[in-house]
PDB file of C-alpha atoms in Angstrom:
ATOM      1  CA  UNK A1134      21.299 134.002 118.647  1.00 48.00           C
ATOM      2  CA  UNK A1135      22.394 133.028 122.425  1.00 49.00           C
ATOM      3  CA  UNK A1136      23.243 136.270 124.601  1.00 51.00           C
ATOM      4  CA  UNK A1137      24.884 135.281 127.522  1.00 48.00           C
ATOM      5  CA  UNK A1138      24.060 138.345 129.979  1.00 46.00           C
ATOM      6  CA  UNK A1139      22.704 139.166 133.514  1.00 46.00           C
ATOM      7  CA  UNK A1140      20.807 137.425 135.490  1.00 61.00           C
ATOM      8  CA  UNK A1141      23.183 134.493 135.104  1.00 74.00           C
ATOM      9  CA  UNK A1142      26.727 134.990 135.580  1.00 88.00           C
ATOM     10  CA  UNK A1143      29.306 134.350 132.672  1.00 92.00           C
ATOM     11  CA  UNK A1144      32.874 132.880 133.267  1.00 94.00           C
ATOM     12  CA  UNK A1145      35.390 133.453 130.614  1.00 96.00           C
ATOM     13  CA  UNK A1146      38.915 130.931 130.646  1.00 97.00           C
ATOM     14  CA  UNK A1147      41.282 131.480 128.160  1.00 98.00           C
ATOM     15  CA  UNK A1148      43.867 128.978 126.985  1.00 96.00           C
ATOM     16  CA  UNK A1149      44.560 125.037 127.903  1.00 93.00           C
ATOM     17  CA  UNK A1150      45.328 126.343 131.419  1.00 95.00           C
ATOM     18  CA  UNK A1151      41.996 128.190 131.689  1.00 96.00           C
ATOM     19  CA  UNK A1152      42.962 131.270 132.815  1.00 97.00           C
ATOM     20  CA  UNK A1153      40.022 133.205 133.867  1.00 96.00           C
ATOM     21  CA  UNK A1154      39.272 136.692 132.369  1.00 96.00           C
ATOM     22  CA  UNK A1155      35.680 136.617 133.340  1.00 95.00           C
ATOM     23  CA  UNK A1156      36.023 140.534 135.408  1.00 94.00           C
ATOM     24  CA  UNK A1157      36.604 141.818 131.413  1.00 94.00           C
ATOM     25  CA  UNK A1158      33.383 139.805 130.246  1.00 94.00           C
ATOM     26  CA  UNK A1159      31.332 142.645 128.410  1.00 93.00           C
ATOM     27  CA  UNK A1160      29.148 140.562 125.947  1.00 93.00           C
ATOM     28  CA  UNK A1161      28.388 137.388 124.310  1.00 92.00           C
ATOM     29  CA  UNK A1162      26.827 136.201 120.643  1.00 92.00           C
ATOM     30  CA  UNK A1163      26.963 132.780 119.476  1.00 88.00           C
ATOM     31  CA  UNK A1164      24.688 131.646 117.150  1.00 79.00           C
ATOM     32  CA  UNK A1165      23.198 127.866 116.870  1.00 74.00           C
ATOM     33  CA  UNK A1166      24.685 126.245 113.872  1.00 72.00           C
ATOM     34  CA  UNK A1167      22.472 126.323 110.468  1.00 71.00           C
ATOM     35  CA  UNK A1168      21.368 123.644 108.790  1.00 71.00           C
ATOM     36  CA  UNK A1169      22.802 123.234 105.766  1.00 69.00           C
ATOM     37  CA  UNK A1170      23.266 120.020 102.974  1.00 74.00           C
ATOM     38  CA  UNK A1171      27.027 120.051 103.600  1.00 85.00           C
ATOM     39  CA  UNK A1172      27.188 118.187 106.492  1.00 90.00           C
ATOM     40  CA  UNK A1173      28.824 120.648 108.603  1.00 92.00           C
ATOM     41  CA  UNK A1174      26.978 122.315 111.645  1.00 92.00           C
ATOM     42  CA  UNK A1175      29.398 125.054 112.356  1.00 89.00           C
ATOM     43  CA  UNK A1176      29.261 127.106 115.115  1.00 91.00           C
ATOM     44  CA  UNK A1177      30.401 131.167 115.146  1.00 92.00           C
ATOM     45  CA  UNK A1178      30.179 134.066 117.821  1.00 94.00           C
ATOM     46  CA  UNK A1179      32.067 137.004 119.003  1.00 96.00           C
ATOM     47  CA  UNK A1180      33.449 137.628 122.260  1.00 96.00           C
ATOM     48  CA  UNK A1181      33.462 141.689 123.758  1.00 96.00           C
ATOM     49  CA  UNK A1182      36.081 142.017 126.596  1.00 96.00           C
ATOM     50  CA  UNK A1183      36.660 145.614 128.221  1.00 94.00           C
ATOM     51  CA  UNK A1184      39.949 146.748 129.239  1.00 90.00           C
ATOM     52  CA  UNK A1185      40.005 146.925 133.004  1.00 87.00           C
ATOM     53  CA  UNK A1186      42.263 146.625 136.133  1.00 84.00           C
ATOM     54  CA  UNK A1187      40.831 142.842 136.764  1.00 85.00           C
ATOM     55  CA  UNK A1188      42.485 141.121 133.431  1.00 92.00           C
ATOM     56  CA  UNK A1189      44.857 138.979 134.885  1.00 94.00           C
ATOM     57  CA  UNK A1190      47.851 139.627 132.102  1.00 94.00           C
ATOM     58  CA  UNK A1191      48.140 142.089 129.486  1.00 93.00           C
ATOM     59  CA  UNK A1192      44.678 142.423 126.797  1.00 94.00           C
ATOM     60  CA  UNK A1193      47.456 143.576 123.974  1.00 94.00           C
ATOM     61  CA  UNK A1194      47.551 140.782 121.965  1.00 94.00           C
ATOM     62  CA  UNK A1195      50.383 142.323 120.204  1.00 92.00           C
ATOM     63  CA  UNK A1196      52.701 141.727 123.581  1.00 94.00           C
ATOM     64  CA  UNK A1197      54.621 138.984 124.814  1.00 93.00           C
ATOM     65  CA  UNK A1198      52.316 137.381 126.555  1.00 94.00           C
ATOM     66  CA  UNK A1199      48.975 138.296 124.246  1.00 94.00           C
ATOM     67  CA  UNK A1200      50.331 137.009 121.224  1.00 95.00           C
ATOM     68  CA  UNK A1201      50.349 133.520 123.160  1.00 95.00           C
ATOM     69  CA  UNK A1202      46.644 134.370 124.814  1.00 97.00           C
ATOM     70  CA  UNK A1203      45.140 135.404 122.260  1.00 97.00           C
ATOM     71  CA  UNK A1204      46.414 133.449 119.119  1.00 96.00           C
ATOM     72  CA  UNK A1205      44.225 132.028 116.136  1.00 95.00           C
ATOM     73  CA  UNK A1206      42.944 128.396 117.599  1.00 94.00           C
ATOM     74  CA  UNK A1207      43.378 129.159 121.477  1.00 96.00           C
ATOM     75  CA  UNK A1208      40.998 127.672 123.454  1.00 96.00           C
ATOM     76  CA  UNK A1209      37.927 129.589 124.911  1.00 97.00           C
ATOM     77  CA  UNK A1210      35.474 127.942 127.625  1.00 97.00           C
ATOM     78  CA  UNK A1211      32.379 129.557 128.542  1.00 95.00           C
ATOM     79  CA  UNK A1212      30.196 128.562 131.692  1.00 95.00           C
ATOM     80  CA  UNK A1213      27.066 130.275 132.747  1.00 92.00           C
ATOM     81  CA  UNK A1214      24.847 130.155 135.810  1.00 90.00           C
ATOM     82  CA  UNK A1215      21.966 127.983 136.136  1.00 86.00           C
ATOM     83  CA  UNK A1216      18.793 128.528 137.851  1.00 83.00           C
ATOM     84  CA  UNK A1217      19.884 127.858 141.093  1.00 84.00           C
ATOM     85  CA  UNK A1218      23.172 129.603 140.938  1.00 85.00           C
ATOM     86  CA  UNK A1219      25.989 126.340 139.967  1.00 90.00           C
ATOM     87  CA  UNK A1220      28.176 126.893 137.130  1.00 93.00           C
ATOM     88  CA  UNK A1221      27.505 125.122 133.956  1.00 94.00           C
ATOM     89  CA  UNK A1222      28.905 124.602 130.984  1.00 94.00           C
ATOM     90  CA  UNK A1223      27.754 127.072 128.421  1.00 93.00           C
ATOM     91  CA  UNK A1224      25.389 125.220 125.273  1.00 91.00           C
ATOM     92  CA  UNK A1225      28.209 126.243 123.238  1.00 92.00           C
ATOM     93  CA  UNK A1226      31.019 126.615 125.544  1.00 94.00           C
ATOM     94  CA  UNK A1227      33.741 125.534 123.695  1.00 95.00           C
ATOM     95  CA  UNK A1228      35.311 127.547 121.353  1.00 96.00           C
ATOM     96  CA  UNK A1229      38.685 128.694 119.823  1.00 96.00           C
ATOM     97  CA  UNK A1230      39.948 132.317 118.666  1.00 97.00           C
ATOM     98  CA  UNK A1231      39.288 132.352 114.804  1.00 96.00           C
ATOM     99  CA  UNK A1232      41.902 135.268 114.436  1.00 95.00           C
ATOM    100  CA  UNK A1233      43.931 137.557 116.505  1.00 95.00           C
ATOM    101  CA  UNK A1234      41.951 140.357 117.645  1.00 96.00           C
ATOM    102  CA  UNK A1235      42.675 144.249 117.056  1.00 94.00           C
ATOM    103  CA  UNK A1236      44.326 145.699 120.477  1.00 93.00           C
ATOM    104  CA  UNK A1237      41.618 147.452 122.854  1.00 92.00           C
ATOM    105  CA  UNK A1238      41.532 151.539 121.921  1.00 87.00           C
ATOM    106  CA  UNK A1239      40.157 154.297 123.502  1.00 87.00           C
ATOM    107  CA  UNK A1240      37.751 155.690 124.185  1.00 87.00           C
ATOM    108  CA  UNK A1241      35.445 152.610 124.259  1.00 87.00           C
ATOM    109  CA  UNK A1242      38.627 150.078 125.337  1.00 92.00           C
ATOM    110  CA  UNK A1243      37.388 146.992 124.339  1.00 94.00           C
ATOM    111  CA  UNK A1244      38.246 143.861 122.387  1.00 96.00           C
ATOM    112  CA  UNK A1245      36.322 141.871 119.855  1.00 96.00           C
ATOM    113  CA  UNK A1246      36.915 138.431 119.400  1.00 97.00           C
ATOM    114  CA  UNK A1247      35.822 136.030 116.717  1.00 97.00           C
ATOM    115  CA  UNK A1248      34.803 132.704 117.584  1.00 96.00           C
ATOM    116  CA  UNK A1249      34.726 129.755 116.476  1.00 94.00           C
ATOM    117  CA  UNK A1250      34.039 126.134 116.944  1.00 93.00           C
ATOM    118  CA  UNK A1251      36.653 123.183 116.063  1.00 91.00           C
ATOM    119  CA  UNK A1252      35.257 122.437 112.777  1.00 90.00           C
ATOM    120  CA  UNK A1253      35.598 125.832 111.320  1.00 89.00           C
ATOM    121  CA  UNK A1254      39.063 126.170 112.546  1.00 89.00           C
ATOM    122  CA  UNK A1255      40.098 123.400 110.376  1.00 85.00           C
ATOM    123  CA  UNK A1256      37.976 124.444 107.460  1.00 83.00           C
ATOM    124  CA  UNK A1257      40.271 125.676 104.765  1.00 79.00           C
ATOM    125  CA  UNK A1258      41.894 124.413 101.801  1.00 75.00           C
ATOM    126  CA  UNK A1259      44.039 121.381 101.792  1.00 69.00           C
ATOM    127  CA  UNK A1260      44.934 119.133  98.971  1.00 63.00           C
ATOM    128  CA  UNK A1261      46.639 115.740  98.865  1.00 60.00           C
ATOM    129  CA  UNK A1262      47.311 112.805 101.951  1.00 57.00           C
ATOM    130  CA  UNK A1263      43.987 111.659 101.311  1.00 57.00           C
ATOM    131  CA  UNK A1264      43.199 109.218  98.614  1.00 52.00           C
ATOM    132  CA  UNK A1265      39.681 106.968  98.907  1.00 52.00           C
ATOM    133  CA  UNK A1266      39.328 104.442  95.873  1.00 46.00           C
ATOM    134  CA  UNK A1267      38.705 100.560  95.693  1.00 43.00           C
ATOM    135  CA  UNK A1268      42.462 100.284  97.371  1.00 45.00           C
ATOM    136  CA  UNK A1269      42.161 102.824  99.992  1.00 47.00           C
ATOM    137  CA  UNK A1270      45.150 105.304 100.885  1.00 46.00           C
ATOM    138  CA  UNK A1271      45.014 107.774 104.702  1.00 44.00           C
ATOM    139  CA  UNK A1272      48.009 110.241 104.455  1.00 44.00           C
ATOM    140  CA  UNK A1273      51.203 110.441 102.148  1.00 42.00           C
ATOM    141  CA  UNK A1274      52.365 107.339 102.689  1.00 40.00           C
ATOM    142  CA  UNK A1275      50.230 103.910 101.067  1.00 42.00           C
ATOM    143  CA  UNK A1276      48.846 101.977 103.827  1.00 46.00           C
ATOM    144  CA  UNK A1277      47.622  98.197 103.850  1.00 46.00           C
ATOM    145  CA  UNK A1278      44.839  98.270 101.208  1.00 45.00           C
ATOM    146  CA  UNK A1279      41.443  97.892 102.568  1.00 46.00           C
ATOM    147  CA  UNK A1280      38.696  96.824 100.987  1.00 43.00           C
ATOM    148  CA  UNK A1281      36.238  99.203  99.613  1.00 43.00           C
ATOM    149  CA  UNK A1282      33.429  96.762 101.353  1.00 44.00           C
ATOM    150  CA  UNK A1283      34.773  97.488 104.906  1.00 50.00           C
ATOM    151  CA  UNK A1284      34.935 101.145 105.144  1.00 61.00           C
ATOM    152  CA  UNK A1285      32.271 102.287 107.040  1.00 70.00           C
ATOM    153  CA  UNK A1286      31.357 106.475 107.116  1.00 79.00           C
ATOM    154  CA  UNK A1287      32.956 106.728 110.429  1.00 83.00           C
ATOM    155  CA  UNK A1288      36.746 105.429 109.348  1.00 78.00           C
ATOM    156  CA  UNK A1289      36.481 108.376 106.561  1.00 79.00           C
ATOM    157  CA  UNK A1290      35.555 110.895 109.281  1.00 85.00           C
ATOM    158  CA  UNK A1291      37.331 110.221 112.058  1.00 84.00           C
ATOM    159  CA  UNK A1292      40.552 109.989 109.341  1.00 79.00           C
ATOM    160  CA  UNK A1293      39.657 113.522 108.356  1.00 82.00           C
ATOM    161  CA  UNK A1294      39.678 115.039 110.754  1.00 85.00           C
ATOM    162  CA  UNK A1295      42.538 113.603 112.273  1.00 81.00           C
ATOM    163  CA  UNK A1296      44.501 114.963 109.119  1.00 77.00           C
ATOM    164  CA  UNK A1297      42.803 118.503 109.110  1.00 79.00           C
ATOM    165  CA  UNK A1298      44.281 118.678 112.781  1.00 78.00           C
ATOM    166  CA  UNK A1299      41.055 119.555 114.561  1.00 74.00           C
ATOM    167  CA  UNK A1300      42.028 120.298 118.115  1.00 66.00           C
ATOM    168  CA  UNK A1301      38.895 117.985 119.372  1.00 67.00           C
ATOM    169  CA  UNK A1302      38.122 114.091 120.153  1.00 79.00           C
ATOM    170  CA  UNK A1303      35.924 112.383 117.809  1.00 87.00           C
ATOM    171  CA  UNK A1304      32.937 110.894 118.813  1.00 88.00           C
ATOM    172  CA  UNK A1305      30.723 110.427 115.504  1.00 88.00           C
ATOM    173  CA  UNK A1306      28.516 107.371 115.366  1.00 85.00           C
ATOM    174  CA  UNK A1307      27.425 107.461 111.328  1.00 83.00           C
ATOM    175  CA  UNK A1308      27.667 104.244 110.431  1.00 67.00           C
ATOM    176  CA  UNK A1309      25.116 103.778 107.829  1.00 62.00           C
ATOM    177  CA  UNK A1310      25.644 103.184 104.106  1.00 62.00           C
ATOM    178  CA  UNK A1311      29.197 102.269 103.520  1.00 57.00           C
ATOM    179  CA  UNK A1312      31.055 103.269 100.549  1.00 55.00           C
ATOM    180  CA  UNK A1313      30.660 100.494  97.840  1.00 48.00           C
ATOM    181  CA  UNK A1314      32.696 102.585  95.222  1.00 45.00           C
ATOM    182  CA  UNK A1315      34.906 105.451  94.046  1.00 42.00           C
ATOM    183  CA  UNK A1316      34.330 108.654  96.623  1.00 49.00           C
ATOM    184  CA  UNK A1317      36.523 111.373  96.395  1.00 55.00           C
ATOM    185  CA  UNK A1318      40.614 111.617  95.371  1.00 54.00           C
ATOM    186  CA  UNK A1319      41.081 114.998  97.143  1.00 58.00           C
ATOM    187  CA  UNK A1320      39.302 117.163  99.845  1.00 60.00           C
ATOM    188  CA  UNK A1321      39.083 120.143  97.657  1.00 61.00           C
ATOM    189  CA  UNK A1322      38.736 123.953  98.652  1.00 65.00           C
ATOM    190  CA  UNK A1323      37.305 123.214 101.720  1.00 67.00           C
ATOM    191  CA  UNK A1324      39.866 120.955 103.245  1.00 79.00           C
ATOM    192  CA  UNK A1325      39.737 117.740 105.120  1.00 82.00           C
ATOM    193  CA  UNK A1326      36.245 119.473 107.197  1.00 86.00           C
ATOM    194  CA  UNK A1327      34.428 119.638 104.424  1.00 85.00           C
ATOM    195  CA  UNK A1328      35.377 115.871 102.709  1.00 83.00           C
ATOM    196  CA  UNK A1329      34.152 114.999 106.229  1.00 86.00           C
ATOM    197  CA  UNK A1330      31.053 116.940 105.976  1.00 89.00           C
ATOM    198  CA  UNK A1331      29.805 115.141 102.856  1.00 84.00           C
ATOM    199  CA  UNK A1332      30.731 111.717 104.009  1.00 84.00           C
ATOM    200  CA  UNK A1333      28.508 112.086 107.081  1.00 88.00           C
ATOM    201  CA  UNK A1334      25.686 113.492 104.915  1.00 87.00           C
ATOM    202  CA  UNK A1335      25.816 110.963 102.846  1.00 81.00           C
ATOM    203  CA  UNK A1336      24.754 109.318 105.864  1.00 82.00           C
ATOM    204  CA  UNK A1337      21.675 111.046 106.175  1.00 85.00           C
ATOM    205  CA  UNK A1338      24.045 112.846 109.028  1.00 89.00           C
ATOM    206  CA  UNK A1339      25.480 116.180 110.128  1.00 92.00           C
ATOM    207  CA  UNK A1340      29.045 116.510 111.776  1.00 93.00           C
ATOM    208  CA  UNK A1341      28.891 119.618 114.898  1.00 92.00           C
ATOM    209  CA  UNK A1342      30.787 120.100 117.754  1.00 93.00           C
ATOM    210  CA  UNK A1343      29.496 120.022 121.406  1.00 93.00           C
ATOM    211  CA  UNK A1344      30.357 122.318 124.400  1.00 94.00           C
ATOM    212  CA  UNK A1345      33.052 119.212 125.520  1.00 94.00           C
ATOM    213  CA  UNK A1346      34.949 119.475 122.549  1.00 93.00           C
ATOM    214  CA  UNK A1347      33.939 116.619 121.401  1.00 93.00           C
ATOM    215  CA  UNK A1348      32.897 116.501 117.360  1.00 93.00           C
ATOM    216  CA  UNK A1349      29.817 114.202 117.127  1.00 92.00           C
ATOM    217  CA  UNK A1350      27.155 113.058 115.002  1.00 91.00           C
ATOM    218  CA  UNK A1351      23.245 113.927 114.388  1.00 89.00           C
ATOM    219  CA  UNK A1352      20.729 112.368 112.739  1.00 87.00           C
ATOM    220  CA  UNK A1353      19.216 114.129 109.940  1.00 85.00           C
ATOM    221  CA  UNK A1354      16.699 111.576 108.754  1.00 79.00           C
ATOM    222  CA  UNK A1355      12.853 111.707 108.738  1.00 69.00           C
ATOM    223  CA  UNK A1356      11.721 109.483 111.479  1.00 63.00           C
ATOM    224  CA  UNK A1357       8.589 107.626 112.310  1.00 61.00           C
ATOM    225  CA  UNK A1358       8.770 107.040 116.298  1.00 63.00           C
ATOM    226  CA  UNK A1359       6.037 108.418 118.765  1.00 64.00           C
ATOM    227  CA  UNK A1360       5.139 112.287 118.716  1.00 60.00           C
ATOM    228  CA  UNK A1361       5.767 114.100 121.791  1.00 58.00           C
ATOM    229  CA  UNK A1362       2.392 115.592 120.936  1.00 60.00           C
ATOM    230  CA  UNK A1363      -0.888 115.132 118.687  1.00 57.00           C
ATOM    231  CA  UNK A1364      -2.628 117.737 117.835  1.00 55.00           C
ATOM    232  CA  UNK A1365      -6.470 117.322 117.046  1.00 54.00           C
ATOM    233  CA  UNK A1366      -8.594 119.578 115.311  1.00 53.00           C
ATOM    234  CA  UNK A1367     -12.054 119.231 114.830  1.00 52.00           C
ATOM    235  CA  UNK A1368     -14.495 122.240 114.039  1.00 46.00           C
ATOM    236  CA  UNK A1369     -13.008 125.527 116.214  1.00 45.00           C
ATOM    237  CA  UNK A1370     -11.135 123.073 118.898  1.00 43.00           C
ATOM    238  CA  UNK A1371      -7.378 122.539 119.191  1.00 40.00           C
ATOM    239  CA  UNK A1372      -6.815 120.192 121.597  1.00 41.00           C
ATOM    240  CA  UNK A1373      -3.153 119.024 122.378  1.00 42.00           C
ATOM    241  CA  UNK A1374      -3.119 115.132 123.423  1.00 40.00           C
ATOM    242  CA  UNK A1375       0.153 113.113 124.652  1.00 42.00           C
ATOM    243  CA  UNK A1376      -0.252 109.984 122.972  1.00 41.00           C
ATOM    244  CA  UNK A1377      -0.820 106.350 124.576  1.00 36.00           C
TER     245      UNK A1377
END
């Protein structure tokens, strides 16, 4: 787990006009993704705020105002401190409210929030709009047929997503292996995320979203290039080598 906490400074914005609420920052957890065979590299953390006279609006998210602020999907950017004291974005510094947080009570007056990233927003069940066979069909309406030969990983994806409604930009780069016959007539119980999830792993590929927003692409695959280091062992010596 990543705790964002003193010595580096932590600024919290809230919502697409990035209201800051970092004088309520109380604590940070978000986790690295795990690496799982579904394709998916999810992202999931928890935000503490403390009630105090430096939140710039009301921390009731049962108000006027905090039922706007702090809504399931609203948009949460986190930048941190660096070494010599600039602000940078956050490793995982983009996230969205996963659910509406409880109101802050006494006597510690504070509110948890759930985060999450894009893809796990987006990840629930959705059937229909999505139909991949020899003649291939995006959304409720038939399309031009394309053939099966020309689809490439990253059509299927970036289509996915765009029907799921993921509140990101798309920048996957899969590629590799394109479907030569029947896939998959409906996303299933895990939506449009998770039909995305296996076509990228498939791939030899896993589908995560970076601290722009942005939901990209990594390589899962076994590779053969250079080492950064070779290790050596002969007798009681370990001896650690860059190679030529």
């Amino acid at each position: 787990m990543v705790n964002a906490s003193p010595p580096r400074q932590v600024q919290i914005l809230i919502g697409n006009d990035s209201q800051d609420w970092s004088a309520t920052f109380l604590e940070l957890t978000i986790g690295d993704p795990e690496r799982g065979t579904d394709g998916l590299l999810m992202q999931r953390g928890k935000l503490v705020l403390t009630q105090t006279l430096g939140a710039p609006e009301s921390m009731n998210p049962r108000s006027s105002s905090g039922r706007i602020r702090f809504r399931r999907g609203q948009r949460v950017i986190i930048n941190i401190t660096d070494t010599s004291g600039a602000w940078r974005r956050h490793p995982r510094g983009w996230a969205y409210i996963a659910k509406t947080p409880l109101p802050p009570y006494p006597p510690d007056n504070i509110m948890e929030i759930d985060l999450v990233c894009g893809i796990e927003l987006q990840r629930y069940p959705q059937t229909g709009g999505l139909v991949i066979q020899p003649n291939i069909v995006f959304g409720p309406t038939p399309a031009s047929p394309v053939g099966i030969f020309n689809l490439d990983r990253n059509e299927i994806i970036t289509k996915c997503f765009q029907l799921a409604g993921t509140p990101a930009g798309i920048g996957v780069s899969v590629g590799r292996y394109p479907y030569r016959e029947y896939v998959f007539s409906d996303p299933g119980q895990g939506g449009y995320a998770d039909l995305a999830g296996k076509v990228a792993y498939g791939g030899i590929e896993a589908l995560y979203q970076d601290n722009q927003g942005i939901i990209r692409s990594v390589n899962l695959s076994l590779r053969r290039d250079p080492p950064i280091a070779v290790i050596i062992i002969c007798m009681d010596e370990v001896g650690m080598y860059e190679p030529t």
